[in-house]
């Protein structure tokens, strides 16, 4: 992903008119910038991202996205770029992406009562492995600052990605160069915890295909290792999707689009009825 200065088009292009349409006046149902997934949640939650609900890309989010890109290229031994909707020129178009956030614990972890049928005991999987990545981040001048990203397999995912058993727990990556001043780098968060799963659809970004110019073709199919890839940033007991992998579009950064509760949105929209003033004398 390009650093934010390369995305800053203020003063270089005229202001574009805001898109109009039926998506424009949709209410912002949640006041949170993430979806609450408490440790006791055992159900899949449907969320969605809305093009009309986003926060601006910042230099800090650009650093975070480049850390993720650096890590994924190390894990997959490849050279992929994480792109943003702004870089693809679809940030001002209307779209929605629906995702299913897996529960933090599998249903089999739920307690059973003495009257319930006892399933045969199944040997539990080994504890989920966590990978720690230390990355020296270099400002435009001066010494680098070490940042650390802890990557965990999602506890609610039915399958642990293969590379958790192939990589060592501790990993030190090559230098990540940035165009920022030492003072700005010193102000950044130096520790992140993200969850990773491969539970998405291979074409989970398909709703965006028609918006691309030109639309992706079969020749654009990316490495299979990122099919259905989903990265989530932990914020207390809440999760926020940050990167999605797609077989045609590759890796897309969506960390500045707050997830919306689809069930709450549906209930709100279905409950909207016209209100009439009672005027009978």
JSON list of C-alpha atoms in Angstrom, two decimals, residues 18-108:
[
{"chain": "A", "resi": 18, "resn": "UNK", "atom": "CA", "xyz": [-20.47, 13.30, -3.59]},
{"chain": "A", "resi": 19, "resn": "UNK", "atom": "CA", "xyz": [-22.25, 10.27, -4.96]},
{"chain": "A", "resi": 20, "resn": "UNK", "atom": "CA", "xyz": [-26.00, 10.41, -4.73]},
{"chain": "A", "resi": 21, "resn": "UNK", "atom": "CA", "xyz": [-28.45, 7.56, -4.52]},
{"chain": "A", "resi": 22, "resn": "UNK", "atom": "CA", "xyz": [-30.53, 5.48, -2.19]},
{"chain": "A", "resi": 23, "resn": "UNK", "atom": "CA", "xyz": [-27.50, 4.55, -0.09]},
{"chain": "A", "resi": 24, "resn": "UNK", "atom": "CA", "xyz": [-26.85, 8.16, 0.77]},
{"chain": "A", "resi": 25, "resn": "UNK", "atom": "CA", "xyz": [-29.39, 8.59, 3.54]},
{"chain": "A", "resi": 26, "resn": "UNK", "atom": "CA", "xyz": [-28.97, 5.27, 5.27]},
{"chain": "A", "resi": 27, "resn": "UNK", "atom": "CA", "xyz": [-28.73, 5.79, 9.03]},
{"chain": "A", "resi": 28, "resn": "UNK", "atom": "CA", "xyz": [-25.55, 4.97, 10.88]},
{"chain": "A", "resi": 29, "resn": "UNK", "atom": "CA", "xyz": [-26.92, 2.31, 13.21]},
{"chain": "A", "resi": 30, "resn": "UNK", "atom": "CA", "xyz": [-23.97, 1.69, 15.49]},
{"chain": "A", "resi": 31, "resn": "UNK", "atom": "CA", "xyz": [-21.96, 4.26, 17.39]},
{"chain": "A", "resi": 32, "resn": "UNK", "atom": "CA", "xyz": [-19.01, 1.91, 17.67]},
{"chain": "A", "resi": 33, "resn": "UNK", "atom": "CA", "xyz": [-16.18, 1.59, 15.20]},
{"chain": "A", "resi": 34, "resn": "UNK", "atom": "CA", "xyz": [-16.01, -2.18, 15.69]},
{"chain": "A", "resi": 35, "resn": "UNK", "atom": "CA", "xyz": [-18.33, -5.12, 16.25]},
{"chain": "A", "resi": 36, "resn": "UNK", "atom": "CA", "xyz": [-18.59, -6.47, 19.77]},
{"chain": "A", "resi": 37, "resn": "UNK", "atom": "CA", "xyz": [-17.58, -10.13, 19.91]},
{"chain": "A", "resi": 38, "resn": "UNK", "atom": "CA", "xyz": [-17.34, -11.00, 23.59]},
{"chain": "A", "resi": 39, "resn": "UNK", "atom": "CA", "xyz": [-15.52, -14.10, 24.77]},
{"chain": "A", "resi": 40, "resn": "UNK", "atom": "CA", "xyz": [-18.86, -15.77, 25.51]},
{"chain": "A", "resi": 41, "resn": "UNK", "atom": "CA", "xyz": [-20.27, -15.25, 22.03]},
{"chain": "A", "resi": 42, "resn": "UNK", "atom": "CA", "xyz": [-20.95, -18.55, 20.26]},
{"chain": "A", "resi": 43, "resn": "UNK", "atom": "CA", "xyz": [-22.86, -17.33, 17.25]},
{"chain": "A", "resi": 44, "resn": "UNK", "atom": "CA", "xyz": [-21.76, -16.07, 13.88]},
{"chain": "A", "resi": 45, "resn": "UNK", "atom": "CA", "xyz": [-22.40, -12.36, 13.47]},
{"chain": "A", "resi": 46, "resn": "UNK", "atom": "CA", "xyz": [-23.16, -10.85, 10.09]},
{"chain": "A", "resi": 47, "resn": "UNK", "atom": "CA", "xyz": [-21.62, -7.46, 9.52]},
{"chain": "A", "resi": 48, "resn": "UNK", "atom": "CA", "xyz": [-21.20, -5.25, 6.51]},
{"chain": "A", "resi": 49, "resn": "UNK", "atom": "CA", "xyz": [-19.03, -2.42, 5.28]},
{"chain": "A", "resi": 50, "resn": "UNK", "atom": "CA", "xyz": [-20.67, 0.55, 3.61]},
{"chain": "A", "resi": 51, "resn": "UNK", "atom": "CA", "xyz": [-18.97, 2.93, 1.20]},
{"chain": "A", "resi": 52, "resn": "UNK", "atom": "CA", "xyz": [-20.89, 5.80, 2.78]},
{"chain": "A", "resi": 53, "resn": "UNK", "atom": "CA", "xyz": [-19.46, 5.07, 6.23]},
{"chain": "A", "resi": 54, "resn": "UNK", "atom": "CA", "xyz": [-15.72, 5.50, 6.48]},
{"chain": "A", "resi": 55, "resn": "UNK", "atom": "CA", "xyz": [-13.03, 7.50, 8.19]},
{"chain": "A", "resi": 56, "resn": "UNK", "atom": "CA", "xyz": [-10.25, 9.23, 6.26]},
{"chain": "A", "resi": 57, "resn": "UNK", "atom": "CA", "xyz": [-7.05, 7.37, 5.56]},
{"chain": "A", "resi": 58, "resn": "UNK", "atom": "CA", "xyz": [-4.27, 8.71, 7.75]},
{"chain": "A", "resi": 59, "resn": "UNK", "atom": "CA", "xyz": [-0.52, 8.36, 7.81]},
{"chain": "A", "resi": 60, "resn": "UNK", "atom": "CA", "xyz": [-0.89, 6.16, 10.90]},
{"chain": "A", "resi": 61, "resn": "UNK", "atom": "CA", "xyz": [-3.25, 3.76, 9.12]},
{"chain": "A", "resi": 62, "resn": "UNK", "atom": "CA", "xyz": [-0.83, 3.75, 6.18]},
{"chain": "A", "resi": 63, "resn": "UNK", "atom": "CA", "xyz": [1.99, 2.61, 8.47]},
{"chain": "A", "resi": 64, "resn": "UNK", "atom": "CA", "xyz": [-0.25, -0.10, 9.92]},
{"chain": "A", "resi": 65, "resn": "UNK", "atom": "CA", "xyz": [-1.24, -1.36, 6.45]},
{"chain": "A", "resi": 66, "resn": "UNK", "atom": "CA", "xyz": [2.40, -1.49, 5.38]},
{"chain": "A", "resi": 67, "resn": "UNK", "atom": "CA", "xyz": [3.28, -3.50, 8.49]},
{"chain": "A", "resi": 68, "resn": "UNK", "atom": "CA", "xyz": [0.59, -6.03, 7.51]},
{"chain": "A", "resi": 69, "resn": "UNK", "atom": "CA", "xyz": [1.82, -6.10, 3.91]},
{"chain": "A", "resi": 70, "resn": "UNK", "atom": "CA", "xyz": [5.39, -6.66, 5.15]},
{"chain": "A", "resi": 71, "resn": "UNK", "atom": "CA", "xyz": [4.26, -9.59, 7.32]},
{"chain": "A", "resi": 72, "resn": "UNK", "atom": "CA", "xyz": [2.08, -11.28, 4.69]},
{"chain": "A", "resi": 73, "resn": "UNK", "atom": "CA", "xyz": [4.86, -11.16, 2.11]},
{"chain": "A", "resi": 74, "resn": "UNK", "atom": "CA", "xyz": [7.17, -12.80, 4.64]},
{"chain": "A", "resi": 75, "resn": "UNK", "atom": "CA", "xyz": [4.63, -15.49, 5.58]},
{"chain": "A", "resi": 76, "resn": "UNK", "atom": "CA", "xyz": [3.67, -16.32, 1.98]},
{"chain": "A", "resi": 77, "resn": "UNK", "atom": "CA", "xyz": [7.16, -15.77, 0.52]},
{"chain": "A", "resi": 78, "resn": "UNK", "atom": "CA", "xyz": [5.77, -13.51, -2.19]},
{"chain": "A", "resi": 79, "resn": "UNK", "atom": "CA", "xyz": [5.55, -9.85, -3.18]},
{"chain": "A", "resi": 80, "resn": "UNK", "atom": "CA", "xyz": [1.94, -8.73, -2.97]},
{"chain": "A", "resi": 81, "resn": "UNK", "atom": "CA", "xyz": [0.65, -5.21, -2.47]},
{"chain": "A", "resi": 82, "resn": "UNK", "atom": "CA", "xyz": [-2.22, -4.25, -0.21]},
{"chain": "A", "resi": 83, "resn": "UNK", "atom": "CA", "xyz": [-4.37, -1.71, -2.03]},
{"chain": "A", "resi": 84, "resn": "UNK", "atom": "CA", "xyz": [-6.98, 0.65, -0.63]},
{"chain": "A", "resi": 85, "resn": "UNK", "atom": "CA", "xyz": [-10.30, 1.69, -2.21]},
{"chain": "A", "resi": 86, "resn": "UNK", "atom": "CA", "xyz": [-8.70, 5.11, -2.71]},
{"chain": "A", "resi": 87, "resn": "UNK", "atom": "CA", "xyz": [-5.90, 3.63, -4.82]},
{"chain": "A", "resi": 88, "resn": "UNK", "atom": "CA", "xyz": [-8.46, 1.69, -6.88]},
{"chain": "A", "resi": 89, "resn": "UNK", "atom": "CA", "xyz": [-10.61, 4.83, -7.36]},
{"chain": "A", "resi": 90, "resn": "UNK", "atom": "CA", "xyz": [-13.71, 3.18, -5.91]},
{"chain": "A", "resi": 91, "resn": "UNK", "atom": "CA", "xyz": [-13.80, 5.12, -2.64]},
{"chain": "A", "resi": 92, "resn": "UNK", "atom": "CA", "xyz": [-16.39, 7.57, -4.05]},
{"chain": "A", "resi": 93, "resn": "UNK", "atom": "CA", "xyz": [-18.64, 4.86, -5.52]},
{"chain": "A", "resi": 94, "resn": "UNK", "atom": "CA", "xyz": [-21.53, 3.11, -3.80]},
{"chain": "A", "resi": 95, "resn": "UNK", "atom": "CA", "xyz": [-21.00, -0.43, -2.55]},
{"chain": "A", "resi": 96, "resn": "UNK", "atom": "CA", "xyz": [-21.56, -2.80, 0.34]},
{"chain": "A", "resi": 97, "resn": "UNK", "atom": "CA", "xyz": [-19.56, -5.81, 1.49]},
{"chain": "A", "resi": 98, "resn": "UNK", "atom": "CA", "xyz": [-21.15, -8.43, 3.75]},
{"chain": "A", "resi": 99, "resn": "UNK", "atom": "CA", "xyz": [-19.00, -10.55, 6.07]},
{"chain": "A", "resi": 100, "resn": "UNK", "atom": "CA", "xyz": [-19.65, -13.21, 8.66]},
{"chain": "A", "resi": 101, "resn": "UNK", "atom": "CA", "xyz": [-17.51, -12.70, 11.73]},
{"chain": "A", "resi": 102, "resn": "UNK", "atom": "CA", "xyz": [-16.81, -16.09, 13.33]},
{"chain": "A", "resi": 103, "resn": "UNK", "atom": "CA", "xyz": [-17.48, -16.53, 17.06]},
{"chain": "A", "resi": 104, "resn": "UNK", "atom": "CA", "xyz": [-14.64, -16.21, 19.52]},
{"chain": "A", "resi": 105, "resn": "UNK", "atom": "CA", "xyz": [-15.30, -19.74, 20.73]},
{"chain": "A", "resi": 106, "resn": "UNK", "atom": "CA", "xyz": [-16.58, -22.78, 18.91]},
{"chain": "A", "resi": 107, "resn": "UNK", "atom": "CA", "xyz": [-20.02, -24.13, 19.72]},
{"chain": "A", "resi": 108, "resn": "UNK", "atom": "CA", "xyz": [-18.45, -27.29, 21.12]}
]
